[in-house]
JSON list of C-alpha atoms in Angstrom, two decimals:
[
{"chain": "A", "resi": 1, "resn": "UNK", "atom": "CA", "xyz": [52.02, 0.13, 122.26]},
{"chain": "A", "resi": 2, "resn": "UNK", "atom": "CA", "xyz": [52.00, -3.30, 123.54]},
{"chain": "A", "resi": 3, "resn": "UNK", "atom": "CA", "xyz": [52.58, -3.77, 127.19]},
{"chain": "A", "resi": 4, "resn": "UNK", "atom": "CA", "xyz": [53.20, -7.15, 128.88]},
{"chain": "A", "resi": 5, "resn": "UNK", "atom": "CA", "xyz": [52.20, -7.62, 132.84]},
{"chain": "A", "resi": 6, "resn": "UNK", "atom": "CA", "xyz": [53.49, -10.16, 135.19]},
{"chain": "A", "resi": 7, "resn": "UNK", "atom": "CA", "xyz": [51.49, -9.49, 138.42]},
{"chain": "A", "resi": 8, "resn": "UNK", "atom": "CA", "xyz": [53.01, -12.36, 140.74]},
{"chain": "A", "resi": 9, "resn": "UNK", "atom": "CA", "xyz": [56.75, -10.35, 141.55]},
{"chain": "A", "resi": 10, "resn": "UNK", "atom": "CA", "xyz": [57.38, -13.48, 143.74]},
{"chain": "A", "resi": 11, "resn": "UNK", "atom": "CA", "xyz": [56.35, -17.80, 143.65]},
{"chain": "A", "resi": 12, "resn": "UNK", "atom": "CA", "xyz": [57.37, -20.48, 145.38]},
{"chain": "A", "resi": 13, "resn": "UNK", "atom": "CA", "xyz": [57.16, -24.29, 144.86]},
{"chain": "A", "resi": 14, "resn": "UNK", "atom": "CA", "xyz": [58.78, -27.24, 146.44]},
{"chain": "A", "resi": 15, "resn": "UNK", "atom": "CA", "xyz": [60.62, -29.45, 144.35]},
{"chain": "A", "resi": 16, "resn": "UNK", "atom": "CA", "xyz": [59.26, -31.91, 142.17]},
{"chain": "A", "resi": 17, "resn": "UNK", "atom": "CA", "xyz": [56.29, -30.38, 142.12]},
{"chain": "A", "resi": 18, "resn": "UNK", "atom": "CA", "xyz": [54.62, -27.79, 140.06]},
{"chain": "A", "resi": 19, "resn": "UNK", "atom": "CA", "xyz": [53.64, -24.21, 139.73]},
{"chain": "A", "resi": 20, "resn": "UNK", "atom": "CA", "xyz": [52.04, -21.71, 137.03]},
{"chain": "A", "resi": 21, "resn": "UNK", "atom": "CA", "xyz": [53.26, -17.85, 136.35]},
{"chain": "A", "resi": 22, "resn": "UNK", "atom": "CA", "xyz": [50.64, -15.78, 134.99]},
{"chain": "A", "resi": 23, "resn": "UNK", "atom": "CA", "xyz": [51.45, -13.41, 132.25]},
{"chain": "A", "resi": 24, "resn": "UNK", "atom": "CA", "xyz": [48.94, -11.24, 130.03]},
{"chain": "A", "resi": 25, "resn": "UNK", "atom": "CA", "xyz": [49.62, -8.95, 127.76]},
{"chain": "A", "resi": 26, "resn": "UNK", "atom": "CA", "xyz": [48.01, -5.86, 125.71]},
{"chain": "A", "resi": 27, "resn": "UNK", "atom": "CA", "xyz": [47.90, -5.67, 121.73]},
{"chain": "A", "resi": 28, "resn": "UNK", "atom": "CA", "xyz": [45.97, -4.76, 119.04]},
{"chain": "A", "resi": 29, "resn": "UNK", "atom": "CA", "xyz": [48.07, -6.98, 116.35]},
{"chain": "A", "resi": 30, "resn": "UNK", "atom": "CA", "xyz": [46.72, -10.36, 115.22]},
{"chain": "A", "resi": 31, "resn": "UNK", "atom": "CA", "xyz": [49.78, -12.48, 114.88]},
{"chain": "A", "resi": 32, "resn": "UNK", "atom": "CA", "xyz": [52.57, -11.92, 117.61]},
{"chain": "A", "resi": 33, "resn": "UNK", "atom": "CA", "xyz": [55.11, -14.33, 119.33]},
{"chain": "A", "resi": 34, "resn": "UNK", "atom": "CA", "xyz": [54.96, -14.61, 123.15]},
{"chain": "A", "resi": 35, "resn": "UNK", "atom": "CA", "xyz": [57.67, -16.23, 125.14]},
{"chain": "A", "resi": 36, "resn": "UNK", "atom": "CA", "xyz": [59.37, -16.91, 128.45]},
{"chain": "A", "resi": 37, "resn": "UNK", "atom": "CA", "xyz": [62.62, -16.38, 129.40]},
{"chain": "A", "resi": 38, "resn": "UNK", "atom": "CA", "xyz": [65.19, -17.22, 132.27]},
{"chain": "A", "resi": 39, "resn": "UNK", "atom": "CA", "xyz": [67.33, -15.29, 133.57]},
{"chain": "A", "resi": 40, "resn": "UNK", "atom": "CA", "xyz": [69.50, -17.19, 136.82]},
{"chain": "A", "resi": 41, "resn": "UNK", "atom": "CA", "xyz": [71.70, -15.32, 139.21]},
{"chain": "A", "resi": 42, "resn": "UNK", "atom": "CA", "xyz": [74.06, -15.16, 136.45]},
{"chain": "A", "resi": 43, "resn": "UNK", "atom": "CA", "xyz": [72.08, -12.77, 134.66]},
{"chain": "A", "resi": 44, "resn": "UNK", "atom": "CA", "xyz": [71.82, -14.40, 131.03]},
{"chain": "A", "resi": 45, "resn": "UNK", "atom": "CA", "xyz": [68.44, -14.53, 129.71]},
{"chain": "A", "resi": 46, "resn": "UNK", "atom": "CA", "xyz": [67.60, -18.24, 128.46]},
{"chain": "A", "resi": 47, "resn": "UNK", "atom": "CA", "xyz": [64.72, -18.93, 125.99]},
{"chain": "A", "resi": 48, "resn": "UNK", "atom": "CA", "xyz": [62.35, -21.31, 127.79]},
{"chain": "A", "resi": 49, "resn": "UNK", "atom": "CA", "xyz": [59.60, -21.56, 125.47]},
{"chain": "A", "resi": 50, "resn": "UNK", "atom": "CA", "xyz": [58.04, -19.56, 122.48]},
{"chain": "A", "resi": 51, "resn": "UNK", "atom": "CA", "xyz": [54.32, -19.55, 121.51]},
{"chain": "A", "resi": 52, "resn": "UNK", "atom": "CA", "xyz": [53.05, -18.26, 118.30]},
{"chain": "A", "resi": 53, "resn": "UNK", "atom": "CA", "xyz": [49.65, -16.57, 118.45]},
{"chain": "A", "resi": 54, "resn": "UNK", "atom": "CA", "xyz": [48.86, -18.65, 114.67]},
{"chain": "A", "resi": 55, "resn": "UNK", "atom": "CA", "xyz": [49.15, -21.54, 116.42]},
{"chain": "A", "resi": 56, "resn": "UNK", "atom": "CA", "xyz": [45.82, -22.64, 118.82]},
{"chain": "A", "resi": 57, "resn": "UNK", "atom": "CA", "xyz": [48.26, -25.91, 120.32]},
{"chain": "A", "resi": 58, "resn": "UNK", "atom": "CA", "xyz": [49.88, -24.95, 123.17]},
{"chain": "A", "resi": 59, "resn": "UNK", "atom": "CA", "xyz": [53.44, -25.24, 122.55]},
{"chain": "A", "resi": 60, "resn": "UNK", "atom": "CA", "xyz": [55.55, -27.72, 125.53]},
{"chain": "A", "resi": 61, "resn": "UNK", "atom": "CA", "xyz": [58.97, -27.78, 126.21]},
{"chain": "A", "resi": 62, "resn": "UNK", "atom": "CA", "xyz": [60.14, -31.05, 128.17]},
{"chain": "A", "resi": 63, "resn": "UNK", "atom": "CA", "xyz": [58.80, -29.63, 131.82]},
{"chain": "A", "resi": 64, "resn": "UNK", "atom": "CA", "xyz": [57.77, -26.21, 130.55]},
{"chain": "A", "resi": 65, "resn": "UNK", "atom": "CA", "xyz": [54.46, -25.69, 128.64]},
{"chain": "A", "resi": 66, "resn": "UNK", "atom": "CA", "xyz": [51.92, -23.00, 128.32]},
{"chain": "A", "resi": 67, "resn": "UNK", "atom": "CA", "xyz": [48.54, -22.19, 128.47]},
{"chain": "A", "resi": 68, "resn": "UNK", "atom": "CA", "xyz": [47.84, -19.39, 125.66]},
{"chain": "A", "resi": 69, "resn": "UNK", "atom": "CA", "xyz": [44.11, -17.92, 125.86]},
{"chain": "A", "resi": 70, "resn": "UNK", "atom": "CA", "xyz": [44.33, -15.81, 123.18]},
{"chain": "A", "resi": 71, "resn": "UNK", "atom": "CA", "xyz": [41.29, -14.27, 123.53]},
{"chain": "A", "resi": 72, "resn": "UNK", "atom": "CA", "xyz": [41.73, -13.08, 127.25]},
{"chain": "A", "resi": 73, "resn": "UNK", "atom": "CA", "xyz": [45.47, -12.33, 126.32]},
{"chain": "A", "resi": 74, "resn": "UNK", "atom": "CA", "xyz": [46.71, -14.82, 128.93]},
{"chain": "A", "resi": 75, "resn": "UNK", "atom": "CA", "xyz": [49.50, -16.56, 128.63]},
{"chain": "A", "resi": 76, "resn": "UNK", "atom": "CA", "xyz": [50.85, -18.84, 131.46]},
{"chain": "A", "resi": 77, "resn": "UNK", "atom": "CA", "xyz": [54.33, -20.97, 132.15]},
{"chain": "A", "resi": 78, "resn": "UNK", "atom": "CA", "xyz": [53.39, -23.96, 133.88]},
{"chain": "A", "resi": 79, "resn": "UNK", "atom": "CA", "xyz": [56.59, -25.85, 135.31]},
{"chain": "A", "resi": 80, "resn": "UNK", "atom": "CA", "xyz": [56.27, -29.49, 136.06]},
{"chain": "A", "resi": 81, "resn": "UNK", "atom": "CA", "xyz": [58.33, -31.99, 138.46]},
{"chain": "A", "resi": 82, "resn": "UNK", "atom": "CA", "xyz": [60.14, -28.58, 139.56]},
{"chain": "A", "resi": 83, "resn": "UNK", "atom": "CA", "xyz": [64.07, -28.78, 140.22]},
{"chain": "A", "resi": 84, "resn": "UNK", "atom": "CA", "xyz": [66.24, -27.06, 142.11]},
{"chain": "A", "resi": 85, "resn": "UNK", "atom": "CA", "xyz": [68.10, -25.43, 138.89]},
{"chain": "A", "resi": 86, "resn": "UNK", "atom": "CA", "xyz": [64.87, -23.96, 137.60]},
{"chain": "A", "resi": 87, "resn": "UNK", "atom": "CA", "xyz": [65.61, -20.62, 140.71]},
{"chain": "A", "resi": 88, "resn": "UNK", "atom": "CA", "xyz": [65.57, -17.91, 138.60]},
{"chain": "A", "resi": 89, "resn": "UNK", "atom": "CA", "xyz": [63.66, -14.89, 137.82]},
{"chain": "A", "resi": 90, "resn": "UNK", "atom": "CA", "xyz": [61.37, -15.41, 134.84]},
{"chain": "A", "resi": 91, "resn": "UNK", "atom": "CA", "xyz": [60.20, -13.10, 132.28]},
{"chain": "A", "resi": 92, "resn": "UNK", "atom": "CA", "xyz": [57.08, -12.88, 129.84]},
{"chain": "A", "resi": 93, "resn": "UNK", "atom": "CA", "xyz": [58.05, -11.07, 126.47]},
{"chain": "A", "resi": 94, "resn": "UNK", "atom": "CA", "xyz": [55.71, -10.40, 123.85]},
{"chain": "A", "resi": 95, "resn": "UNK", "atom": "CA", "xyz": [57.52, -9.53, 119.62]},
{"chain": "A", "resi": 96, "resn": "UNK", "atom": "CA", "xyz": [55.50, -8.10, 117.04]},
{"chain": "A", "resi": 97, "resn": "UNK", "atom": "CA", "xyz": [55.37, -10.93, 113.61]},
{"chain": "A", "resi": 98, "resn": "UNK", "atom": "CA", "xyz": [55.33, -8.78, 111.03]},
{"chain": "A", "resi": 99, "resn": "UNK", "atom": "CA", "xyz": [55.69, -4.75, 110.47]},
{"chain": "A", "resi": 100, "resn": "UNK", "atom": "CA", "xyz": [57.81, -2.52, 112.27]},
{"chain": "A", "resi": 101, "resn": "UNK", "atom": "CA", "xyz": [60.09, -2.92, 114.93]},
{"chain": "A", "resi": 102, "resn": "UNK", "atom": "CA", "xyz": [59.12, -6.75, 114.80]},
{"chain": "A", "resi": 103, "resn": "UNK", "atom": "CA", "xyz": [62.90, -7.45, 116.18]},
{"chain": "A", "resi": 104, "resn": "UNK", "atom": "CA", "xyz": [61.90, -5.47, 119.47]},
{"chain": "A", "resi": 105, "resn": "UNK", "atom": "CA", "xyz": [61.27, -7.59, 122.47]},
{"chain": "A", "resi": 106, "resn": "UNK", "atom": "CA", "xyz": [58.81, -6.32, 124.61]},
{"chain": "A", "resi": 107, "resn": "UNK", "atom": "CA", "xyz": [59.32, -7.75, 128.40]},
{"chain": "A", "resi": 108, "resn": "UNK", "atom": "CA", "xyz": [57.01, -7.70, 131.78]},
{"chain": "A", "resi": 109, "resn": "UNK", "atom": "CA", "xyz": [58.36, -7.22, 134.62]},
{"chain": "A", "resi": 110, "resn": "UNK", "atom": "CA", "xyz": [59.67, -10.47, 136.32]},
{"chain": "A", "resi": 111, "resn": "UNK", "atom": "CA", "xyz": [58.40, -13.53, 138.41]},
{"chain": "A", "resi": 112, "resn": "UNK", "atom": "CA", "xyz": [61.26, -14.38, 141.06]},
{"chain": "A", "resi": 113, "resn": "UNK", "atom": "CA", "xyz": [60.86, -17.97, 141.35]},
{"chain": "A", "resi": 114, "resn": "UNK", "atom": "CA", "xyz": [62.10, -20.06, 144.87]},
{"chain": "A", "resi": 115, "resn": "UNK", "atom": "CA", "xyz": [62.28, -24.13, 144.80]},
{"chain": "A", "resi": 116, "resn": "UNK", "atom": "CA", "xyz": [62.42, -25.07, 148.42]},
{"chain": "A", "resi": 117, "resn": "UNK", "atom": "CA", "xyz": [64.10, -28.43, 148.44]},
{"chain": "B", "resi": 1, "resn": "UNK", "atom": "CA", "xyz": [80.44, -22.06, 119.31]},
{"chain": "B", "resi": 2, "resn": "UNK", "atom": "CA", "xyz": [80.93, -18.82, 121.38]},
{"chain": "B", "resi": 3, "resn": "UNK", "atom": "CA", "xyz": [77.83, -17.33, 122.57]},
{"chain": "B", "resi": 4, "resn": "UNK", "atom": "CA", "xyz": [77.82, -13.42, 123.30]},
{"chain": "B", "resi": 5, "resn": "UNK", "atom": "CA", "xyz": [79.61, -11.77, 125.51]},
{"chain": "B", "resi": 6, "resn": "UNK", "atom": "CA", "xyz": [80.26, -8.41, 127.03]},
{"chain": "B", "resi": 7, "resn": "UNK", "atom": "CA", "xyz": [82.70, -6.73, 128.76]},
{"chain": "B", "resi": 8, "resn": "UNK", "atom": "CA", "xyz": [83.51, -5.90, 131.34]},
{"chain": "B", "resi": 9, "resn": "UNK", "atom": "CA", "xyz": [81.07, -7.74, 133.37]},
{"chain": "B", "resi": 10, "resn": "UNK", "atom": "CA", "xyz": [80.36, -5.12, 136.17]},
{"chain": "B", "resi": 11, "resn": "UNK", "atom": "CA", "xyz": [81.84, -1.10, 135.93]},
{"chain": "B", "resi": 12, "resn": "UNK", "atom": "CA", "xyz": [81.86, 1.21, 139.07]},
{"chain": "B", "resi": 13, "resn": "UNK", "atom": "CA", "xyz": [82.14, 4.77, 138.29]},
{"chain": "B", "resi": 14, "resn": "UNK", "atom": "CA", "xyz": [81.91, 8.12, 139.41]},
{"chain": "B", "resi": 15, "resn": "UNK", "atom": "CA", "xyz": [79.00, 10.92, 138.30]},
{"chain": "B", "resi": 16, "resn": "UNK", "atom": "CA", "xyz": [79.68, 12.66, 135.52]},
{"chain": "B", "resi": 17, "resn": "UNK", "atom": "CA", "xyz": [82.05, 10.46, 133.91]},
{"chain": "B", "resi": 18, "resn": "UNK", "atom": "CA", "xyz": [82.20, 8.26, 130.24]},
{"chain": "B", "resi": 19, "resn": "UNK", "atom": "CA", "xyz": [81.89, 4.70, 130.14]},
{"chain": "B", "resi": 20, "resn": "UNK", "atom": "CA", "xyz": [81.99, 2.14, 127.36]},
{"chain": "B", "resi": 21, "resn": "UNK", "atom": "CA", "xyz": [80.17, -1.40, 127.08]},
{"chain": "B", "resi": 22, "resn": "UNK", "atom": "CA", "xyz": [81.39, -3.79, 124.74]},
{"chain": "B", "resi": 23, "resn": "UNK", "atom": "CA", "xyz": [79.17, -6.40, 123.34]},
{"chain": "B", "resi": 24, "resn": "UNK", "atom": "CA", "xyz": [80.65, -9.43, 121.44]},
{"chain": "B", "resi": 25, "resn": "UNK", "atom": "CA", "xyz": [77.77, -10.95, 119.46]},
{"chain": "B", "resi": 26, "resn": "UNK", "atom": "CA", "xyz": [77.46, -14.89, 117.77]},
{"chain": "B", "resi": 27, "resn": "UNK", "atom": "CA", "xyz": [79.69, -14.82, 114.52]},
{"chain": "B", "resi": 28, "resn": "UNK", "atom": "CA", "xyz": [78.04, -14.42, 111.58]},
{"chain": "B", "resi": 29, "resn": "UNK", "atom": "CA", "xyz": [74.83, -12.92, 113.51]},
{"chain": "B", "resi": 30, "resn": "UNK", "atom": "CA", "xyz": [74.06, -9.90, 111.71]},
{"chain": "B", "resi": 31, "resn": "UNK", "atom": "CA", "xyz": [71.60, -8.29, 113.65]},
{"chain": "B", "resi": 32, "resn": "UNK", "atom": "CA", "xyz": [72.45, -7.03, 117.52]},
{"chain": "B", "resi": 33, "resn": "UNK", "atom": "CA", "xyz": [70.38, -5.23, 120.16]},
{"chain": "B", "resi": 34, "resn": "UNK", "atom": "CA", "xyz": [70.79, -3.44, 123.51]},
{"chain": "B", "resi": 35, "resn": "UNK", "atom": "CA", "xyz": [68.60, -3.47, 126.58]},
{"chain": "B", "resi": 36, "resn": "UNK", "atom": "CA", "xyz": [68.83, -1.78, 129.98]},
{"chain": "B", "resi": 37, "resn": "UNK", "atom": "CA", "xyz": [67.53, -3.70, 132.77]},
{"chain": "B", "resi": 38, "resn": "UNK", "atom": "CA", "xyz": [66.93, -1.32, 136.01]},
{"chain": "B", "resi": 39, "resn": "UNK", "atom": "CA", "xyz": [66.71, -3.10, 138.98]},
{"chain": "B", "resi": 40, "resn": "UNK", "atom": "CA", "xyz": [63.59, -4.94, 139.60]},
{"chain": "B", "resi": 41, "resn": "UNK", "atom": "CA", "xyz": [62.07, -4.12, 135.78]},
{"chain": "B", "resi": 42, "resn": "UNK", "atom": "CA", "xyz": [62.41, -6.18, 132.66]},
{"chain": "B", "resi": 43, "resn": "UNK", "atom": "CA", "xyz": [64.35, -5.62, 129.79]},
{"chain": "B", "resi": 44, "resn": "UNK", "atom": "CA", "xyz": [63.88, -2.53, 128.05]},
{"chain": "B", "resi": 45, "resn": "UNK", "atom": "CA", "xyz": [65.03, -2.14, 123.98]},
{"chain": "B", "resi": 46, "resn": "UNK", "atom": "CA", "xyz": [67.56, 0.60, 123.17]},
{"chain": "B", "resi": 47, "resn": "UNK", "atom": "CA", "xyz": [68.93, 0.14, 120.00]},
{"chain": "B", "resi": 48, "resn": "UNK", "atom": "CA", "xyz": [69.17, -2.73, 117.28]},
{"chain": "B", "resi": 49, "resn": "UNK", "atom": "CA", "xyz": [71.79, -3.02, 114.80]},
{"chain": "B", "resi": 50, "resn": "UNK", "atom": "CA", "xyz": [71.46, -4.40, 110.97]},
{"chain": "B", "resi": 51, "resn": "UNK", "atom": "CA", "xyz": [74.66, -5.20, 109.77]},
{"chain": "B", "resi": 52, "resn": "UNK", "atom": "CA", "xyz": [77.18, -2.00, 110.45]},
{"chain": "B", "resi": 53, "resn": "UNK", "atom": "CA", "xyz": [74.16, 0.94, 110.74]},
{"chain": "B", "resi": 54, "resn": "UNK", "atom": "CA", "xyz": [71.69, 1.40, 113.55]},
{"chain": "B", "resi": 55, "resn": "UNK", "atom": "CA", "xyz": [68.33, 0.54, 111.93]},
{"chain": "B", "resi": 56, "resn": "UNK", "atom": "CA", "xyz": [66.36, 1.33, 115.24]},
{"chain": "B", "resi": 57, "resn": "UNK", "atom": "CA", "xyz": [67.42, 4.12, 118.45]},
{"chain": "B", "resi": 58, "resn": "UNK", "atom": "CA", "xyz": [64.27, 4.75, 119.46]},
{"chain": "B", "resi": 59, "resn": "UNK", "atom": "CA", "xyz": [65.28, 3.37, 122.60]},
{"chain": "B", "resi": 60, "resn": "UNK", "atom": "CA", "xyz": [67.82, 5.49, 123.88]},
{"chain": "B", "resi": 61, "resn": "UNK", "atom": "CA", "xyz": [67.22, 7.97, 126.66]},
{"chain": "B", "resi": 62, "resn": "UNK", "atom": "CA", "xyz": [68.44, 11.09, 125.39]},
{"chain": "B", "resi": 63, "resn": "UNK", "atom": "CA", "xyz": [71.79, 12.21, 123.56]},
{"chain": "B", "resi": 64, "resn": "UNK", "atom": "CA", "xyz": [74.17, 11.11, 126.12]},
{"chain": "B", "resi": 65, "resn": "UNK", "atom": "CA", "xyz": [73.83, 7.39, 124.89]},
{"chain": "B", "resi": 66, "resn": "UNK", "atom": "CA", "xyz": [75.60, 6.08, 121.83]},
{"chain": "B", "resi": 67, "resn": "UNK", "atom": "CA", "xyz": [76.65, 2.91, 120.45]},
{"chain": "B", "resi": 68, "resn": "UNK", "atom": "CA", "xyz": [78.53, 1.60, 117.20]},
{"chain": "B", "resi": 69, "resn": "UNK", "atom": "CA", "xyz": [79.09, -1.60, 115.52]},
{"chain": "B", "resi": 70, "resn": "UNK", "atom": "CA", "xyz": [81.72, -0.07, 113.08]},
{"chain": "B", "resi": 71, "resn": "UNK", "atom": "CA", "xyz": [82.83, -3.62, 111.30]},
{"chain": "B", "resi": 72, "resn": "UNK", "atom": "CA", "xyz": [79.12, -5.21, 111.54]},
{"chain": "B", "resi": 73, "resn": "UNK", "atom": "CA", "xyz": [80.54, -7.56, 114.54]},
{"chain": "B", "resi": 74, "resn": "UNK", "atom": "CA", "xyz": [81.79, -5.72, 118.23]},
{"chain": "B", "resi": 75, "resn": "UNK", "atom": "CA", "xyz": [79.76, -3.37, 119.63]},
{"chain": "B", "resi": 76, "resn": "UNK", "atom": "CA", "xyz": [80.22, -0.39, 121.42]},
{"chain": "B", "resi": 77, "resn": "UNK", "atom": "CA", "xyz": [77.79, 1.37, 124.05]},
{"chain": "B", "resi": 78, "resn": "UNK", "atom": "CA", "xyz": [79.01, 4.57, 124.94]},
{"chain": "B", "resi": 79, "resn": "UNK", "atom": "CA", "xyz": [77.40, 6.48, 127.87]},
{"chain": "B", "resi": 80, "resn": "UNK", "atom": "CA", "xyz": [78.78, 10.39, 128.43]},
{"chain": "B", "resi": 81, "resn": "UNK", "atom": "CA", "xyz": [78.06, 12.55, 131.79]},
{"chain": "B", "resi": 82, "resn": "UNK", "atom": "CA", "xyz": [77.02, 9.36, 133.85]},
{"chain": "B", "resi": 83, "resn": "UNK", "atom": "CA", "xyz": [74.21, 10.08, 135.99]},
{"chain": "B", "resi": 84, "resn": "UNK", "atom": "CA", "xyz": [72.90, 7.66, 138.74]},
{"chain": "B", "resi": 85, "resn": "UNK", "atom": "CA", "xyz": [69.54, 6.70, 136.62]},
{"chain": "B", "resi": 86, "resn": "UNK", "atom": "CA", "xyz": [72.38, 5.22, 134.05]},
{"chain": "B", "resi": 87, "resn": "UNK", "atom": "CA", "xyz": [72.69, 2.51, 136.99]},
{"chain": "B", "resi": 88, "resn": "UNK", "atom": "CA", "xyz": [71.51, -0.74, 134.89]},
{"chain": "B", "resi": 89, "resn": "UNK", "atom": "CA", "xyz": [72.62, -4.33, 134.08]},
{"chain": "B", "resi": 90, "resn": "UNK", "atom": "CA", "xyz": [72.96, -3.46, 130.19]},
{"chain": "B", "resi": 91, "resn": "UNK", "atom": "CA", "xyz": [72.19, -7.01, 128.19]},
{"chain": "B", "resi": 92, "resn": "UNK", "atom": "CA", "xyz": [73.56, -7.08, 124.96]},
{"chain": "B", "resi": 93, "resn": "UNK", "atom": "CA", "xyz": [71.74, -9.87, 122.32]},
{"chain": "B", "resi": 94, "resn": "UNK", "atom": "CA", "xyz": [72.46, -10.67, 118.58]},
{"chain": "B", "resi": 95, "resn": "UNK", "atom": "CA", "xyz": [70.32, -12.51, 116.60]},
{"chain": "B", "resi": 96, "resn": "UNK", "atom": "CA", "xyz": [71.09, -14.61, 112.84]},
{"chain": "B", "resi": 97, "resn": "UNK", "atom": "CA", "xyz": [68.74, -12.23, 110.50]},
{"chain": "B", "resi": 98, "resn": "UNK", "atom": "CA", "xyz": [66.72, -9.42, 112.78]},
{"chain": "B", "resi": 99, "resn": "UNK", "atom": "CA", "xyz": [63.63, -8.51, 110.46]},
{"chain": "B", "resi": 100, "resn": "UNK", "atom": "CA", "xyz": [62.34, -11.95, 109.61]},
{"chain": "B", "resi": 101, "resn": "UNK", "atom": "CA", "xyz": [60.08, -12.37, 112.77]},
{"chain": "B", "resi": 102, "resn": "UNK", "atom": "CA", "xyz": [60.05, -14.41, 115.63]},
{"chain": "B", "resi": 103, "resn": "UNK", "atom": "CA", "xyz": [61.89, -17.25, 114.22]},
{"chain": "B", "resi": 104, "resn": "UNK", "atom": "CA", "xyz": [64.76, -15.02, 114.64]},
{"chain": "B", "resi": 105, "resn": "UNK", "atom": "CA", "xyz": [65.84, -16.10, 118.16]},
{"chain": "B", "resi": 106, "resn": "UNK", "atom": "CA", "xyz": [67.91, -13.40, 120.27]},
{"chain": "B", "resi": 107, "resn": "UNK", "atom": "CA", "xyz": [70.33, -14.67, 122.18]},
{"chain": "B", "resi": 108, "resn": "UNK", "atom": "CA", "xyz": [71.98, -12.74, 125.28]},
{"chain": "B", "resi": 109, "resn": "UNK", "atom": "CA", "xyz": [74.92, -12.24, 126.54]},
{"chain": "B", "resi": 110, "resn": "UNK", "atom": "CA", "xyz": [75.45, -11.93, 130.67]},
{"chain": "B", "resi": 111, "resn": "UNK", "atom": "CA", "xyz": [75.76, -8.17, 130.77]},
{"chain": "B", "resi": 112, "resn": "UNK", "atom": "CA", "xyz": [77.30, -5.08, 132.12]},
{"chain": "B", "resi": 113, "resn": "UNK", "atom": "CA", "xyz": [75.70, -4.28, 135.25]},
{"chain": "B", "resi": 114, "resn": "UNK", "atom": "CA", "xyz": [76.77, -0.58, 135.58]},
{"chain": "B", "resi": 115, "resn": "UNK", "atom": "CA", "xyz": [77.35, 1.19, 138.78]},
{"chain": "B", "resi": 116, "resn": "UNK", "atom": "CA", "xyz": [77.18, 5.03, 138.94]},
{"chain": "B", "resi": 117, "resn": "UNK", "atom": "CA", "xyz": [78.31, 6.27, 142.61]}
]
């Protein structure tokens, strides 16, 4: 089974600037889709960014982008030019491509993340 | 348009007691899952829908959980005998297709965060 580990519970940054979550992950599949997801105070989980393990560029979203070692089974969120609105807790999830149970998400277990103004 | 939603967003009850969760997915988004979030853990799958049938349980606990999606739209999360482990914020997402991979974005709704006193 694949597991995903996020082993920072708790970051901070001040704002504008930046800061990396770590996030690696176990599997014995080839192809796989990692991502990173939001979820504020409000508790609905927002799609940040989405890597596929095909792919060797790292994908970038505006201020979000990620380093994916996919040898080490690493896979970081780097947040740029930080802003108050990115507080949230953030989660690493890891989806089969292909195969069975390919819909199921498989999620670590959290980076709360403080922007002191 | 609409994104998901569920109702109600937060239920207190007693030990012991049944409780239903309502999930309201995207229309036309055939494909719908359930996770239970316990408090300080990521999301973890319970069931995923395809259409009216449940292609995928594997996730739920044990025979007091349940959940329809009679009309291939609403869907219903029925707990029986409450315990206190039931305590959760119970995310409902839907997604356009389901088996095609990860181009198949879930989205979430804000959840039920359950209460069992």
């Amino acid at each position: 089974a694949q597991t995903v580990t996020q082993s920072q519970p708790e970051m901070s940054v001040q704002e504008a600037e930046t800061v990396t979550l770590s996030c690696t992950y176990d599997t014995s599949e080839s192809d796989y889709y990692l991502f990173w997801y939001k979820q504020p105070p409000s508790r609905q989980m927002i799609l940040v960014i989405r890597q596929e393990a095909y792919k060797q560029q790292n994908a970038t979203e505006n201020r979000f982008s990620v380093n994916f070692q996919k040898a080490a089974k690493s896979f970081s969120l780097k947040i740029s030019d930080s802003q108050l609105g990115d507080a949230a807790m953030y989660f690493c999830a890891y989806r089969r491509y292909l195969g069975g149970s390919n819909y199921k998400l498989t999620f670590g277990k959290g980076t709360l993340l403080t922007v002191n103004p | 348009g609409a994104g998901v939603s569920q109702t109600p967003s937060n239920k207190v009850t007693e030990k012991g007691k049944y409780v239903e969760l309502r999930c309201d997915p995207i229309s036309g988004h055939t494909a719908l899952y359930w996770y239970r979030q316990s408090l300080g853990q990521g999301p973890e799958f319970l069931i995923y829908f395809q259409g009216t049938g449940a292609a995928d349980d594997s996730g739920l606990p044990n025979d007091r959980f349940f959940a329809v999606r009679p009309e291939g739209s609403v869907s219903t999360l029925k707990i029986q005998r409450t315990e206190r482990g039931d305590s959760a914020v119970y995310l409902c997402a839907s997604s356009l297709l389901g088996t095609s991979g990860g181009l198949d974005e879930q989205f979430f709704g804000p959840g039920t965060r359950l209460t069992v006193l």
